[in-house]
């Protein structure tokens, strides 16, 4: 049944991924997500319906505008495909439940914030703060407990201290994102943060090896790594936390 439900969720999830692209591209610039209709960023030609099919159109057009031939960023199909894959994974993992719906909302927000950070190197308040409030209220309604609020405050406070200690490495947007992560993941947010920080070490070390001391002045978008850690914690956080506590206990 969950597989059939996941198959039914795929088309709307792709459509949501397409909308996530619009939100990530426009909200940081304080533009409306409703108007005008999507158009080529180079020639301004409005995108036709047949060229606006999630994922498929990008491949059919070979990543270029039909009108002017300008390159279309692969970020667009990546956002659509990632959104669809994560929503389907939520349905498969959590079934037809309120928690699955909340988890789907959570991953869609993560993908949107990741795309915004990759584009503009910022975490829009108009996305992350309302999302954190919605998730906190919904999580508490589904499973009443102070854990979600306390975890949100603890995760945000931890990143705040890190940002104050190393402002070039972390920004206040990351601190606000931690509120969202803690509200959704509870105590398992510790797993998400740990995985996120470890994942961020890979490009950091690569830059250090390649550029030496100059790498300290090179910033990398951190939201994608926090989002990755959060996804790992969402699906496997409990198992990983139990494994870790078993090692240390």
PDB file of C-alpha atoms in Angstrom:
ATOM      1  CA  UNK A   1       0.000   0.000   0.000  1.00  0.00           C
ATOM      2  CA  UNK A   2       2.821   2.393   0.855  1.00  0.00           C
ATOM      3  CA  UNK A   3       4.411   1.767  -2.549  1.00  0.00           C
ATOM      4  CA  UNK A   4       1.157   2.585  -4.333  1.00  0.00           C
ATOM      5  CA  UNK A   5       0.776   5.686  -2.184  1.00  0.00           C
ATOM      6  CA  UNK A   6       4.342   6.715  -2.975  1.00  0.00           C
ATOM      7  CA  UNK A   7       3.642   6.310  -6.688  1.00  0.00           C
ATOM      8  CA  UNK A   8       0.592   8.556  -6.332  1.00  0.00           C
ATOM      9  CA  UNK A   9       2.703  11.099  -4.427  1.00  0.00           C
ATOM     10  CA  UNK A  10       5.367  11.323  -7.127  1.00  0.00           C
ATOM     11  CA  UNK A  11       3.625  13.610  -9.693  1.00  0.00           C
ATOM     12  CA  UNK A  12       2.487  16.228  -7.132  1.00  0.00           C
ATOM     13  CA  UNK A  13       5.902  16.015  -5.465  1.00  0.00           C
ATOM     14  CA  UNK A  14       7.548  16.901  -8.788  1.00  0.00           C
ATOM     15  CA  UNK A  15       5.155  19.842  -9.135  1.00  0.00           C
ATOM     16  CA  UNK A  16       6.021  20.972  -5.599  1.00  0.00           C
ATOM     17  CA  UNK A  17       9.693  20.726  -6.557  1.00  0.00           C
ATOM     18  CA  UNK A  18       9.049  23.034  -9.495  1.00  0.00           C
ATOM     19  CA  UNK A  19       7.371  25.521  -7.160  1.00  0.00           C
ATOM     20  CA  UNK A  20      10.292  25.196  -4.728  1.00  0.00           C
ATOM     21  CA  UNK A  21      12.520  26.459  -7.549  1.00  0.00           C
ATOM     22  CA  UNK A  22      10.330  29.539  -7.910  1.00  0.00           C
ATOM     23  CA  UNK A  23      10.351  30.195  -4.167  1.00  0.00           C
ATOM     24  CA  UNK A  24      14.126  29.757  -3.907  1.00  0.00           C
ATOM     25  CA  UNK A  25      14.725  32.086  -6.843  1.00  0.00           C
ATOM     26  CA  UNK A  26      12.234  34.840  -5.981  1.00  0.00           C
ATOM     27  CA  UNK A  27      11.677  35.044  -2.228  1.00  0.00           C
ATOM     28  CA  UNK A  28      15.294  36.057  -1.423  1.00  0.00           C
ATOM     29  CA  UNK A  29      14.829  38.946  -3.884  1.00  0.00           C
ATOM     30  CA  UNK A  30      11.448  39.831  -2.309  1.00  0.00           C
ATOM     31  CA  UNK A  31       9.642  39.103  -5.573  1.00  0.00           C
ATOM     32  CA  UNK A  32       6.177  37.599  -5.874  1.00  0.00           C
ATOM     33  CA  UNK A  33       6.026  33.848  -6.363  1.00  0.00           C
ATOM     34  CA  UNK A  34       2.749  34.226  -8.307  1.00  0.00           C
ATOM     35  CA  UNK A  35       3.562  36.816 -10.952  1.00  0.00           C
ATOM     36  CA  UNK A  36       5.029  37.182 -13.457  1.00  0.00           C
ATOM     37  CA  UNK A  37       5.066  33.714 -14.982  1.00  0.00           C
ATOM     38  CA  UNK A  38       8.387  31.921 -15.272  1.00  0.00           C
ATOM     39  CA  UNK A  39      10.598  33.192 -18.067  1.00  0.00           C
ATOM     40  CA  UNK A  40      14.125  32.821 -19.378  1.00  0.00           C
ATOM     41  CA  UNK A  41      16.561  34.838 -17.305  1.00  0.00           C
ATOM     42  CA  UNK A  42      18.539  35.770 -20.416  1.00  0.00           C
ATOM     43  CA  UNK A  43      16.006  36.685 -23.105  1.00  0.00           C
ATOM     44  CA  UNK A  44      12.896  37.155 -20.950  1.00  0.00           C
ATOM     45  CA  UNK A  45      10.769  34.824 -23.081  1.00  0.00           C
ATOM     46  CA  UNK A  46       7.936  33.273 -21.098  1.00  0.00           C
ATOM     47  CA  UNK A  47       8.436  29.546 -20.626  1.00  0.00           C
ATOM     48  CA  UNK A  48       5.809  27.481 -22.425  1.00  0.00           C
ATOM     49  CA  UNK A  49       3.923  24.738 -20.607  1.00  0.00           C
ATOM     50  CA  UNK A  50       5.643  21.996 -22.592  1.00  0.00           C
ATOM     51  CA  UNK A  51       9.005  23.376 -21.503  1.00  0.00           C
ATOM     52  CA  UNK A  52       7.992  23.528 -17.861  1.00  0.00           C
ATOM     53  CA  UNK A  53       7.568  19.815 -17.117  1.00  0.00           C
ATOM     54  CA  UNK A  54       9.629  19.044 -14.000  1.00  0.00           C
ATOM     55  CA  UNK A  55      12.967  17.366 -14.753  1.00  0.00           C
ATOM     56  CA  UNK A  56      11.851  16.097 -18.183  1.00  0.00           C
ATOM     57  CA  UNK A  57      11.872  19.450 -19.980  1.00  0.00           C
ATOM     58  CA  UNK A  58      15.414  20.262 -18.864  1.00  0.00           C
ATOM     59  CA  UNK A  59      16.710  17.066 -20.445  1.00  0.00           C
ATOM     60  CA  UNK A  60      14.624  17.454 -23.593  1.00  0.00           C
ATOM     61  CA  UNK A  61      15.998  20.982 -24.032  1.00  0.00           C
ATOM     62  CA  UNK A  62      19.481  19.737 -23.145  1.00  0.00           C
ATOM     63  CA  UNK A  63      19.744  22.369 -20.474  1.00  0.00           C
ATOM     64  CA  UNK A  64      19.242  25.365 -22.768  1.00  0.00           C
ATOM     65  CA  UNK A  65      16.492  27.906 -23.445  1.00  0.00           C
ATOM     66  CA  UNK A  66      14.420  27.047 -26.513  1.00  0.00           C
ATOM     67  CA  UNK A  67      14.326  30.707 -27.621  1.00  0.00           C
ATOM     68  CA  UNK A  68      17.854  32.035 -27.123  1.00  0.00           C
ATOM     69  CA  UNK A  69      19.901  28.955 -26.342  1.00  0.00           C
ATOM     70  CA  UNK A  70      21.110  30.309 -22.997  1.00  0.00           C
ATOM     71  CA  UNK A  71      22.212  27.701 -20.475  1.00  0.00           C
ATOM     72  CA  UNK A  72      19.662  26.661 -17.829  1.00  0.00           C
ATOM     73  CA  UNK A  73      21.232  25.798 -14.491  1.00  0.00           C
ATOM     74  CA  UNK A  74      21.159  22.094 -13.574  1.00  0.00           C
ATOM     75  CA  UNK A  75      20.059  23.290 -10.136  1.00  0.00           C
ATOM     76  CA  UNK A  76      16.484  23.432 -11.479  1.00  0.00           C
ATOM     77  CA  UNK A  77      16.071  19.707 -12.253  1.00  0.00           C
ATOM     78  CA  UNK A  78      18.162  18.833  -9.194  1.00  0.00           C
ATOM     79  CA  UNK A  79      15.698  20.663  -6.923  1.00  0.00           C
ATOM     80  CA  UNK A  80      12.709  19.029  -8.617  1.00  0.00           C
ATOM     81  CA  UNK A  81      14.189  15.538  -8.490  1.00  0.00           C
ATOM     82  CA  UNK A  82      15.437  15.904  -4.913  1.00  0.00           C
ATOM     83  CA  UNK A  83      12.068  17.159  -3.713  1.00  0.00           C
ATOM     84  CA  UNK A  84      10.226  14.297  -5.379  1.00  0.00           C
ATOM     85  CA  UNK A  85      12.664  11.660  -4.119  1.00  0.00           C
ATOM     86  CA  UNK A  86      12.525  12.909  -0.534  1.00  0.00           C
ATOM     87  CA  UNK A  87       8.738  13.208  -0.440  1.00  0.00           C
ATOM     88  CA  UNK A  88       8.388   9.689  -1.837  1.00  0.00           C
ATOM     89  CA  UNK A  89      10.901   8.479   0.770  1.00  0.00           C
ATOM     90  CA  UNK A  90       8.793  10.078   3.522  1.00  0.00           C
ATOM     91  CA  UNK A  91       5.698   8.271   2.283  1.00  0.00           C
ATOM     92  CA  UNK A  92       7.539   4.956   2.092  1.00  0.00           C
ATOM     93  CA  UNK A  93       9.145   5.379   5.519  1.00  0.00           C
ATOM     94  CA  UNK A  94       6.208   6.797   7.472  1.00  0.00           C
ATOM     95  CA  UNK A  95       3.121   5.676   5.547  1.00  0.00           C
ATOM     96  CA  UNK A  96      -0.163   7.545   5.272  1.00  0.00           C
ATOM     97  CA  UNK A  97       0.251   9.471   8.515  1.00  0.00           C
ATOM     98  CA  UNK A  98       0.218  13.039   9.726  1.00  0.00           C
ATOM     99  CA  UNK A  99       3.899  12.643  10.522  1.00  0.00           C
ATOM    100  CA  UNK A 100       4.620  11.705   6.896  1.00  0.00           C
ATOM    101  CA  UNK A 101       2.874  14.894   5.752  1.00  0.00           C
ATOM    102  CA  UNK A 102       4.915  16.958   8.210  1.00  0.00           C
ATOM    103  CA  UNK A 103       8.127  15.195   7.204  1.00  0.00           C
ATOM    104  CA  UNK A 104       7.324  15.914   3.555  1.00  0.00           C
ATOM    105  CA  UNK A 105       6.822  19.601   4.332  1.00  0.00           C
ATOM    106  CA  UNK A 106      10.105  19.582   6.260  1.00  0.00           C
ATOM    107  CA  UNK A 107      12.161  18.111   3.415  1.00  0.00           C
ATOM    108  CA  UNK A 108      10.578  20.452   0.855  1.00  0.00           C
ATOM    109  CA  UNK A 109      11.634  23.417   3.003  1.00  0.00           C
ATOM    110  CA  UNK A 110      15.141  21.981   3.320  1.00  0.00           C
ATOM    111  CA  UNK A 111      15.485  21.630  -0.450  1.00  0.00           C
ATOM    112  CA  UNK A 112      14.150  25.154  -0.981  1.00  0.00           C
ATOM    113  CA  UNK A 113      16.561  26.665   1.548  1.00  0.00           C
ATOM    114  CA  UNK A 114      19.439  24.703   0.053  1.00  0.00           C
ATOM    115  CA  UNK A 115      18.655  26.087  -3.403  1.00  0.00           C
ATOM    116  CA  UNK A 116      18.370  29.630  -2.011  1.00  0.00           C
ATOM    117  CA  UNK A 117      21.704  29.317  -0.216  1.00  0.00           C
ATOM    118  CA  UNK A 118      23.427  27.959  -3.321  1.00  0.00           C
ATOM    119  CA  UNK A 119      22.016  30.828  -5.379  1.00  0.00           C
ATOM    120  CA  UNK A 120      22.384  33.780  -3.047  1.00  0.00           C
ATOM    121  CA  UNK A 121      24.363  32.564  -0.021  1.00  0.00           C
ATOM    122  CA  UNK A 122      21.563  33.444   2.386  1.00  0.00           C
ATOM    123  CA  UNK A 123      18.742  31.854   4.354  1.00  0.00           C
ATOM    124  CA  UNK A 124      15.561  33.899   3.777  1.00  0.00           C
ATOM    125  CA  UNK A 125      13.755  34.793   7.007  1.00  0.00           C
ATOM    126  CA  UNK A 126      10.463  34.707   5.119  1.00  0.00           C
ATOM    127  CA  UNK A 127      10.959  30.978   4.573  1.00  0.00           C
ATOM    128  CA  UNK A 128      12.836  29.609   7.558  1.00  0.00           C
ATOM    129  CA  UNK A 129      11.034  31.381  10.417  1.00  0.00           C
ATOM    130  CA  UNK A 130       7.433  30.583   9.346  1.00  0.00           C
ATOM    131  CA  UNK A 131       8.532  27.029   8.548  1.00  0.00           C
ATOM    132  CA  UNK A 132      10.065  26.625  12.014  1.00  0.00           C
ATOM    133  CA  UNK A 133       6.857  27.851  13.667  1.00  0.00           C
ATOM    134  CA  UNK A 134       4.677  25.565  11.543  1.00  0.00           C
ATOM    135  CA  UNK A 135       6.852  22.535  12.224  1.00  0.00           C
ATOM    136  CA  UNK A 136       7.029  23.244  15.965  1.00  0.00           C
ATOM    137  CA  UNK A 137       3.245  23.584  16.256  1.00  0.00           C
ATOM    138  CA  UNK A 138       2.538  20.544  14.086  1.00  0.00           C
ATOM    139  CA  UNK A 139       5.167  18.380  15.805  1.00  0.00           C
ATOM    140  CA  UNK A 140       3.748  19.292  19.207  1.00  0.00           C
ATOM    141  CA  UNK A 141       0.205  18.568  18.021  1.00  0.00           C
ATOM    142  CA  UNK A 142       1.207  15.142  16.670  1.00  0.00           C
ATOM    143  CA  UNK A 143       3.315  14.190  19.675  1.00  0.00           C
ATOM    144  CA  UNK A 144       2.787  16.590  22.614  1.00  0.00           C
ATOM    145  CA  UNK A 145       6.111  17.071  24.374  1.00  0.00           C
ATOM    146  CA  UNK A 146       8.454  19.915  25.385  1.00  0.00           C
ATOM    147  CA  UNK A 147      11.204  18.045  23.521  1.00  0.00           C
ATOM    148  CA  UNK A 148      10.578  19.831  20.234  1.00  0.00           C
ATOM    149  CA  UNK A 149      10.775  23.369  21.653  1.00  0.00           C
ATOM    150  CA  UNK A 150      13.727  22.576  23.888  1.00  0.00           C
ATOM    151  CA  UNK A 151      15.609  20.895  21.036  1.00  0.00           C
ATOM    152  CA  UNK A 152      14.919  23.843  18.738  1.00  0.00           C
ATOM    153  CA  UNK A 153      16.292  26.282  21.313  1.00  0.00           C
ATOM    154  CA  UNK A 154      19.268  24.058  22.136  1.00  0.00           C
ATOM    155  CA  UNK A 155      20.266  23.538  18.493  1.00  0.00           C
ATOM    156  CA  UNK A 156      19.871  27.212  17.696  1.00  0.00           C
ATOM    157  CA  UNK A 157      21.802  28.215  20.819  1.00  0.00           C
ATOM    158  CA  UNK A 158      24.627  25.828  19.928  1.00  0.00           C
ATOM    159  CA  UNK A 159      24.999  27.288  16.438  1.00  0.00           C
ATOM    160  CA  UNK A 160      24.695  30.816  17.849  1.00  0.00           C
ATOM    161  CA  UNK A 161      27.707  30.190  20.066  1.00  0.00           C
ATOM    162  CA  UNK A 162      29.570  28.722  17.097  1.00  0.00           C
ATOM    163  CA  UNK A 163      28.661  31.732  14.939  1.00  0.00           C
ATOM    164  CA  UNK A 164      29.834  34.153  17.614  1.00  0.00           C
ATOM    165  CA  UNK A 165      33.101  32.236  17.966  1.00  0.00           C
ATOM    166  CA  UNK A 166      33.678  31.965  14.212  1.00  0.00           C
ATOM    167  CA  UNK A 167      31.488  34.498  12.355  1.00  0.00           C
ATOM    168  CA  UNK A 168      33.230  33.847   9.023  1.00  0.00           C
ATOM    169  CA  UNK A 169      32.190  30.213   9.105  1.00  0.00           C
ATOM    170  CA  UNK A 170      28.571  30.467  10.246  1.00  0.00           C
ATOM    171  CA  UNK A 171      25.866  33.074   9.797  1.00  0.00           C
ATOM    172  CA  UNK A 172      22.666  33.947  11.598  1.00  0.00           C
ATOM    173  CA  UNK A 173      20.727  32.208   8.835  1.00  0.00           C
ATOM    174  CA  UNK A 174      22.285  28.919   9.949  1.00  0.00           C
ATOM    175  CA  UNK A 175      21.274  29.703  13.525  1.00  0.00           C
ATOM    176  CA  UNK A 176      17.652  30.236  12.451  1.00  0.00           C
ATOM    177  CA  UNK A 177      17.733  27.052  10.405  1.00  0.00           C
ATOM    178  CA  UNK A 178      18.757  25.162  13.551  1.00  0.00           C
ATOM    179  CA  UNK A 179      15.434  26.191  15.104  1.00  0.00           C
ATOM    180  CA  UNK A 180      13.639  24.368  12.307  1.00  0.00           C
ATOM    181  CA  UNK A 181      15.869  21.309  12.598  1.00  0.00           C
ATOM    182  CA  UNK A 182      15.445  21.019  16.352  1.00  0.00           C
ATOM    183  CA  UNK A 183      11.674  21.480  16.178  1.00  0.00           C
ATOM    184  CA  UNK A 184      11.374  18.577  13.740  1.00  0.00           C
ATOM    185  CA  UNK A 185      14.061  16.200  14.941  1.00  0.00           C
ATOM    186  CA  UNK A 186      14.007  16.636  18.704  1.00  0.00           C
ATOM    187  CA  UNK A 187      17.030  15.143  20.465  1.00  0.00           C
ATOM    188  CA  UNK A 188      18.062  13.545  17.177  1.00  0.00           C
ATOM    189  CA  UNK A 189      18.989  17.013  15.930  1.00  0.00           C
ATOM    190  CA  UNK A 190      22.372  16.255  17.501  1.00  0.00           C
ATOM    191  CA  UNK A 191      22.821  13.559  14.860  1.00  0.00           C
ATOM    192  CA  UNK A 192      21.813  15.976  12.106  1.00  0.00           C
ATOM    193  CA  UNK A 193      24.256  18.644  13.257  1.00  0.00           C
ATOM    194  CA  UNK A 194      27.089  16.167  13.633  1.00  0.00           C
ATOM    195  CA  UNK A 195      26.538  14.658  10.193  1.00  0.00           C
ATOM    196  CA  UNK A 196      26.221  18.151   8.694  1.00  0.00           C
ATOM    197  CA  UNK A 197      29.478  19.346  10.216  1.00  0.00           C
ATOM    198  CA  UNK A 198      31.312  16.185   9.176  1.00  0.00           C
ATOM    199  CA  UNK A 199      29.986  16.491   5.609  1.00  0.00           C
ATOM    200  CA  UNK A 200      31.146  20.118   5.462  1.00  0.00           C
ATOM    201  CA  UNK A 201      34.664  18.999   6.328  1.00  0.00           C
ATOM    202  CA  UNK A 202      35.044  17.376   2.894  1.00  0.00           C
ATOM    203  CA  UNK A 203      34.983  20.589   0.795  1.00  0.00           C
ATOM    204  CA  UNK A 204      36.744  22.507   3.580  1.00  0.00           C
ATOM    205  CA  UNK A 205      39.691  20.118   3.566  1.00  0.00           C
ATOM    206  CA  UNK A 206      39.687  20.111  -0.241  1.00  0.00           C
ATOM    207  CA  UNK A 207      39.931  23.907  -0.304  1.00  0.00           C
ATOM    208  CA  UNK A 208      42.661  23.851   2.329  1.00  0.00           C
ATOM    209  CA  UNK A 209      44.729  21.345   0.353  1.00  0.00           C
ATOM    210  CA  UNK A 210      44.243  23.252  -2.882  1.00  0.00           C
ATOM    211  CA  UNK A 211      44.622  26.833  -1.687  1.00  0.00           C
ATOM    212  CA  UNK A 212      46.482  26.592   1.605  1.00  0.00           C
ATOM    213  CA  UNK A 213      46.026  29.467   4.036  1.00  0.00           C
ATOM    214  CA  UNK A 214      43.950  31.383   1.461  1.00  0.00           C
ATOM    215  CA  UNK A 215      41.168  28.837   1.994  1.00  0.00           C
ATOM    216  CA  UNK A 216      40.347  30.522   5.330  1.00  0.00           C
ATOM    217  CA  UNK A 217      38.905  33.449   3.383  1.00  0.00           C
ATOM    218  CA  UNK A 218      36.812  31.233   1.113  1.00  0.00           C
ATOM    219  CA  UNK A 219      33.241  30.725   2.303  1.00  0.00           C
ATOM    220  CA  UNK A 220      31.129  27.716   1.359  1.00  0.00           C
ATOM    221  CA  UNK A 221      27.334  27.538   1.640  1.00  0.00           C
ATOM    222  CA  UNK A 222      26.603  25.633   4.839  1.00  0.00           C
ATOM    223  CA  UNK A 223      22.852  25.070   4.466  1.00  0.00           C
ATOM    224  CA  UNK A 224      23.264  22.129   2.031  1.00  0.00           C
ATOM    225  CA  UNK A 225      25.332  20.280   4.635  1.00  0.00           C
ATOM    226  CA  UNK A 226      22.933  21.030   7.493  1.00  0.00           C
ATOM    227  CA  UNK A 227      20.065  19.920   5.265  1.00  0.00           C
ATOM    228  CA  UNK A 228      21.898  16.709   4.398  1.00  0.00           C
ATOM    229  CA  UNK A 229      22.512  16.003   8.068  1.00  0.00           C
ATOM    230  CA  UNK A 230      18.868  16.723   8.854  1.00  0.00           C
ATOM    231  CA  UNK A 231      17.675  14.270   6.203  1.00  0.00           C
ATOM    232  CA  UNK A 232      19.985  11.575   7.574  1.00  0.00           C
ATOM    233  CA  UNK A 233      18.646  12.252  11.075  1.00  0.00           C
ATOM    234  CA  UNK A 234      15.039  12.220   9.857  1.00  0.00           C
ATOM    235  CA  UNK A 235      15.308   8.728   8.414  1.00  0.00           C
ATOM    236  CA  UNK A 236      18.042   7.154  10.551  1.00  0.00           C
ATOM    237  CA  UNK A 237      18.613   9.486  13.500  1.00  0.00           C
ATOM    238  CA  UNK A 238      17.184   7.177  16.150  1.00  0.00           C
ATOM    239  CA  UNK A 239      19.247   4.202  14.986  1.00  0.00           C
ATOM    240  CA  UNK A 240      22.438   6.263  14.744  1.00  0.00           C
ATOM    241  CA  UNK A 241      21.886   7.829  18.156  1.00  0.00           C
ATOM    242  CA  UNK A 242      21.267   4.424  19.742  1.00  0.00           C
ATOM    243  CA  UNK A 243      24.411   3.069  18.058  1.00  0.00           C
ATOM    244  CA  UNK A 244      26.503   5.982  19.313  1.00  0.00           C
ATOM    245  CA  UNK A 245      25.150   5.767  22.857  1.00  0.00           C
ATOM    246  CA  UNK A 246      25.830   2.031  22.792  1.00  0.00           C
ATOM    247  CA  UNK A 247      29.484   2.700  21.931  1.00  0.00           C
ATOM    248  CA  UNK A 248      29.919   5.322  24.618  1.00  0.00           C
ATOM    249  CA  UNK A 249      27.905   3.430  27.227  1.00  0.00           C
TER     250      UNK A 249
END
